[in-house]
mmCIF file of C-alpha atoms in Angstrom:
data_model
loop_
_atom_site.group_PDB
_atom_site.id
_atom_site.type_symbol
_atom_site.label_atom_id
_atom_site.label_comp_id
_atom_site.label_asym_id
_atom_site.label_seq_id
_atom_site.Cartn_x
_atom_site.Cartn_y
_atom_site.Cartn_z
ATOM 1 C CA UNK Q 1 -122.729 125.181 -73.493
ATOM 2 C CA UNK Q 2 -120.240 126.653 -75.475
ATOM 3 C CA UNK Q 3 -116.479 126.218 -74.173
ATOM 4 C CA UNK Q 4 -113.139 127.924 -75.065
ATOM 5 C CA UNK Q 5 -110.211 126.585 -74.137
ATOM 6 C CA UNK Q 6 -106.435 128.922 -74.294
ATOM 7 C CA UNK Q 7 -103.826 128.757 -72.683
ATOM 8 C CA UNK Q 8 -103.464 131.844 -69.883
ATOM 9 C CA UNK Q 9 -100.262 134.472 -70.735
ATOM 10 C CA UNK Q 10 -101.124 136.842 -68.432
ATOM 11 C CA UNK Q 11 -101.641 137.108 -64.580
ATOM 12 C CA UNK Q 12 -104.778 138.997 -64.407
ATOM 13 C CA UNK Q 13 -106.491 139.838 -61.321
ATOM 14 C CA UNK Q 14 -109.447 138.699 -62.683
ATOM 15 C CA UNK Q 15 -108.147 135.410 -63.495
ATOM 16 C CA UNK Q 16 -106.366 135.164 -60.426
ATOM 17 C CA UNK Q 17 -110.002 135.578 -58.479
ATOM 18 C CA UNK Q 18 -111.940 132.872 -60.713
ATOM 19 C CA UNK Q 19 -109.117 130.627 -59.785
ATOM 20 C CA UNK Q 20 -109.036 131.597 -55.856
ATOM 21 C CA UNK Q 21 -113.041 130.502 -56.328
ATOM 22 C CA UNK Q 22 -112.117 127.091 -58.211
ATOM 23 C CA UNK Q 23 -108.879 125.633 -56.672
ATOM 24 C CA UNK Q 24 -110.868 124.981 -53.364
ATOM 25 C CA UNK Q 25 -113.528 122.911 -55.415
ATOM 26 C CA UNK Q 26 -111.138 120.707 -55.763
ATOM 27 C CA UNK Q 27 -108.301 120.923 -52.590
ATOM 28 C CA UNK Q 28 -110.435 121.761 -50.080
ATOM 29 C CA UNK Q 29 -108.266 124.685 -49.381
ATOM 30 C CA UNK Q 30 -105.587 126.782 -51.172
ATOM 31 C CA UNK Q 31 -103.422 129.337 -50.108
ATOM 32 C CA UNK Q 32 -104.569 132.799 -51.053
ATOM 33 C CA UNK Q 33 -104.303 133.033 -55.137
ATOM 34 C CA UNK Q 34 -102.975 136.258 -55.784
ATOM 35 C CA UNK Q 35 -102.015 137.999 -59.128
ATOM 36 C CA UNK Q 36 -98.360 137.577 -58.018
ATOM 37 C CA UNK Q 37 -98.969 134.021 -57.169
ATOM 38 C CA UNK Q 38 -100.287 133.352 -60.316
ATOM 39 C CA UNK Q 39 -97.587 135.518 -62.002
ATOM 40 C CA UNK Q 40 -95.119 132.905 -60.794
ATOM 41 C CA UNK Q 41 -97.255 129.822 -61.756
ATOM 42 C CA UNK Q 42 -97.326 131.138 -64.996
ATOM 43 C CA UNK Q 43 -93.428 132.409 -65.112
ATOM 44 C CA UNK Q 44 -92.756 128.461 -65.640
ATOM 45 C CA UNK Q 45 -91.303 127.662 -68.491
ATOM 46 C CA UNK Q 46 -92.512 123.834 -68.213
ATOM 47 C CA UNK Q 47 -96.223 124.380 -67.288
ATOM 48 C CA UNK Q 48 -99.098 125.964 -69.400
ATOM 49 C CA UNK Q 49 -102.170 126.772 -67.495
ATOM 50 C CA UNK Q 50 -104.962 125.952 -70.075
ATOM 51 C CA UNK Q 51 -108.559 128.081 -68.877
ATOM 52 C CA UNK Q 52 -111.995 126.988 -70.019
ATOM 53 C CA UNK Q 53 -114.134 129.455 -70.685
ATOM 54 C CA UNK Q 54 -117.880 129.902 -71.532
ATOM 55 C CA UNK Q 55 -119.762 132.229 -73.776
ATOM 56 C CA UNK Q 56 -120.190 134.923 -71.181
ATOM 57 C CA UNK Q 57 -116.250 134.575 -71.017
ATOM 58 C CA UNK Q 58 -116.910 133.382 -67.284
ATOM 59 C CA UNK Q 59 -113.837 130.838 -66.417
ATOM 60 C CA UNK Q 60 -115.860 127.780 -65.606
ATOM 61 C CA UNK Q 61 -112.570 125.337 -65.719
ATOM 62 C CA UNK Q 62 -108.722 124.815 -65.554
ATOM 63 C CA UNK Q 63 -106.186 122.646 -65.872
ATOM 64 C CA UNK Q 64 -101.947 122.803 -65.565
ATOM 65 C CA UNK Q 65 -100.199 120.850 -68.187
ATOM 66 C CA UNK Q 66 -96.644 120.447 -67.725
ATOM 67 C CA UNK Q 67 -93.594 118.990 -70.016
ATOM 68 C CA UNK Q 68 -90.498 118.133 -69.238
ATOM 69 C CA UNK Q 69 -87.318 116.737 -70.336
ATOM 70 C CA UNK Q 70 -86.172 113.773 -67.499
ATOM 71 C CA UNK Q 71 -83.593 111.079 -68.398
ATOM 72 C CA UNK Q 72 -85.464 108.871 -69.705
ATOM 73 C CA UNK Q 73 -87.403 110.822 -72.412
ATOM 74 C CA UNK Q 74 -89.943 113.905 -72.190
ATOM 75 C CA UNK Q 75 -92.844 113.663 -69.535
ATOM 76 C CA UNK Q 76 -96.427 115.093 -69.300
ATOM 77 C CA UNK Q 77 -98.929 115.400 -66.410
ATOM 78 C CA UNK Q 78 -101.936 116.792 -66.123
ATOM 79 C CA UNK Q 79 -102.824 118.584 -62.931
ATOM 80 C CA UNK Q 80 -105.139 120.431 -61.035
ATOM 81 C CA UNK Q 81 -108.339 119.659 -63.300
ATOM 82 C CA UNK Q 82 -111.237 121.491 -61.853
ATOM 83 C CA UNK Q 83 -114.526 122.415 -63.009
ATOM 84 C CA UNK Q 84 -116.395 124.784 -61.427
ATOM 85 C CA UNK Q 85 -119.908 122.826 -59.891
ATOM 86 C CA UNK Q 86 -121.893 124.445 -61.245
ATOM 87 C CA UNK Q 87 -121.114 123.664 -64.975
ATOM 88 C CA UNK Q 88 -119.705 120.049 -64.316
ATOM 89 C CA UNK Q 89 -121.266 117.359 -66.324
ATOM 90 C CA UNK Q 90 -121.381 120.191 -69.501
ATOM 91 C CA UNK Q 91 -118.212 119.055 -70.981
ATOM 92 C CA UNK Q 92 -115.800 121.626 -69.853
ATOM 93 C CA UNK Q 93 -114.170 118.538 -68.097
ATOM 94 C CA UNK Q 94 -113.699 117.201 -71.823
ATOM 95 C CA UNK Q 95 -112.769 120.014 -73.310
ATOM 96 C CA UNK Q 96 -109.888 120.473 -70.986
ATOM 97 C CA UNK Q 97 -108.728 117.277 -70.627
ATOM 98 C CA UNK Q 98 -108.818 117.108 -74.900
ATOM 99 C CA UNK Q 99 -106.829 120.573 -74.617
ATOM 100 C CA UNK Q 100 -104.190 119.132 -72.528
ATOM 101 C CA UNK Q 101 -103.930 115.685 -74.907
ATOM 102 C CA UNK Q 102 -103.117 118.098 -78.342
ATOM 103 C CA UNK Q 103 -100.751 120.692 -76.182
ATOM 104 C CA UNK Q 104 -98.606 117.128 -75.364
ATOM 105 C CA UNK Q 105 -98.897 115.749 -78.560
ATOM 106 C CA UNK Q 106 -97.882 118.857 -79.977
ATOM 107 C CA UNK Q 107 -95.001 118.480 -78.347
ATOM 108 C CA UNK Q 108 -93.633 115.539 -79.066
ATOM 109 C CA UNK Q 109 -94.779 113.604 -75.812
ATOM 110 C CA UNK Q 110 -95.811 109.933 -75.617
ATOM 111 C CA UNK Q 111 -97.994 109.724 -73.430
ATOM 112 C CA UNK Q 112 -99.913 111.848 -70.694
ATOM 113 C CA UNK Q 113 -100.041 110.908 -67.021
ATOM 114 C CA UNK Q 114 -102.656 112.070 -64.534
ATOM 115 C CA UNK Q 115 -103.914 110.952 -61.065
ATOM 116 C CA UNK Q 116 -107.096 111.173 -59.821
ATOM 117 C CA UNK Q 117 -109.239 110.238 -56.548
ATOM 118 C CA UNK Q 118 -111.279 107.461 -56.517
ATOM 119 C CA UNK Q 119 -114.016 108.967 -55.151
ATOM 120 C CA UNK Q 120 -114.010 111.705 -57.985
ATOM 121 C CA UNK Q 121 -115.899 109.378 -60.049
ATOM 122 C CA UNK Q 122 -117.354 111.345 -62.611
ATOM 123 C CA UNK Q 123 -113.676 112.529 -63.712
ATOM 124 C CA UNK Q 124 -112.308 108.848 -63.501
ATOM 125 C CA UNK Q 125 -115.181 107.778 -66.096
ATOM 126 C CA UNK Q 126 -114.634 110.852 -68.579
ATOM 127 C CA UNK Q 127 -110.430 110.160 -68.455
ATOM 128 C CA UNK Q 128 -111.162 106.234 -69.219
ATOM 129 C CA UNK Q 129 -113.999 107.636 -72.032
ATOM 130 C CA UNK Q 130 -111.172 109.576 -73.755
ATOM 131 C CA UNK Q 131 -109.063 106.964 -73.454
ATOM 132 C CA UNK Q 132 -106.657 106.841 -70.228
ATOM 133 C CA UNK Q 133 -105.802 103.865 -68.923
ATOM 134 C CA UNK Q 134 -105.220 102.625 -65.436
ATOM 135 C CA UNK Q 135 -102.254 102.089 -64.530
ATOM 136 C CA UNK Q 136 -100.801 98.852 -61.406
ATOM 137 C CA UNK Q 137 -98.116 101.675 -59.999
ATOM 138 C CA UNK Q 138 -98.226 103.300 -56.467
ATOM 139 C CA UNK Q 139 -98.207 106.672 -56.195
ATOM 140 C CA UNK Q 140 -96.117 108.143 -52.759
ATOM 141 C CA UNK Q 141 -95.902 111.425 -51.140
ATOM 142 C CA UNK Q 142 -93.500 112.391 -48.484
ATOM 143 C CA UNK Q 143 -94.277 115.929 -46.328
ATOM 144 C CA UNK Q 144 -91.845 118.540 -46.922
ATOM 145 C CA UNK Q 145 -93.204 120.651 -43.999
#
């Protein structure tokens, strides 16, 4: 399979629908992706939402890479990697994940940060394969709502 990976610039409604069908496949749930939501994910100055594509142009991946500027030096994460199921194991997973590595390096960032279930196991091996490391920390979440 043949994958493209760019950065999105444009809330589309067409990119706002592959999205509504491959946020889920990873969440569980999402509330309603619209073109206006998506306008506003992408109206970030700090986050670039990198989109895999394959050679029918399909979206078959995504990925939100954001940088920014804290006290103690610049900081990258990776979120929301998600490949659709039916391409998974095809290296869209790679390509992304590689994406997001040169956009921080091209930056100027150290390091990259991600987290990812332990159950998503397929993921965890490809992240170690290109060369994340585990990391001894805890990772806490208070609800807002």
């Amino acid at each position: 399979m043949s994958i493209v990976v760019t950065a999105a610039t444009a809330a589309t409604p067409s990119l706002a629908e592959a999205l509504a069908r491959l946020v889920p496949q990873l969440t569980g749930g999402l509330s309603p992706m619209t073109v206006e939501r998506l306008e506003t994910v992408l109206s970030q100055p700090a986050l670039t939402l990198l989109v895999a594509r394959d050679e029918r142009d399909t979206v078959v991946g995504t990925a939100s890479v954001v940088v920014v500027m804290t006290i103690s030096g610049w900081v990258a994460r990776l979120e929301d990697v998600v490949v659709d199921t039916a391409t998974r194991g095809q290296g869209v997973g790679a390509a992304l994940t590689s994406a997001a590595l040169a956009l921080a390096r091209d930056r100027g960032v150290e390091h990259l940060d991600l987290t990812s279930a332990p159950h998503r196991e397929a993921a965890n091996r490809l992240y170690r394969r290109l060369g994340f490391q585990a990391r001894t920390t805890n990772v806490y979440r208070h609800p807002l709502v």
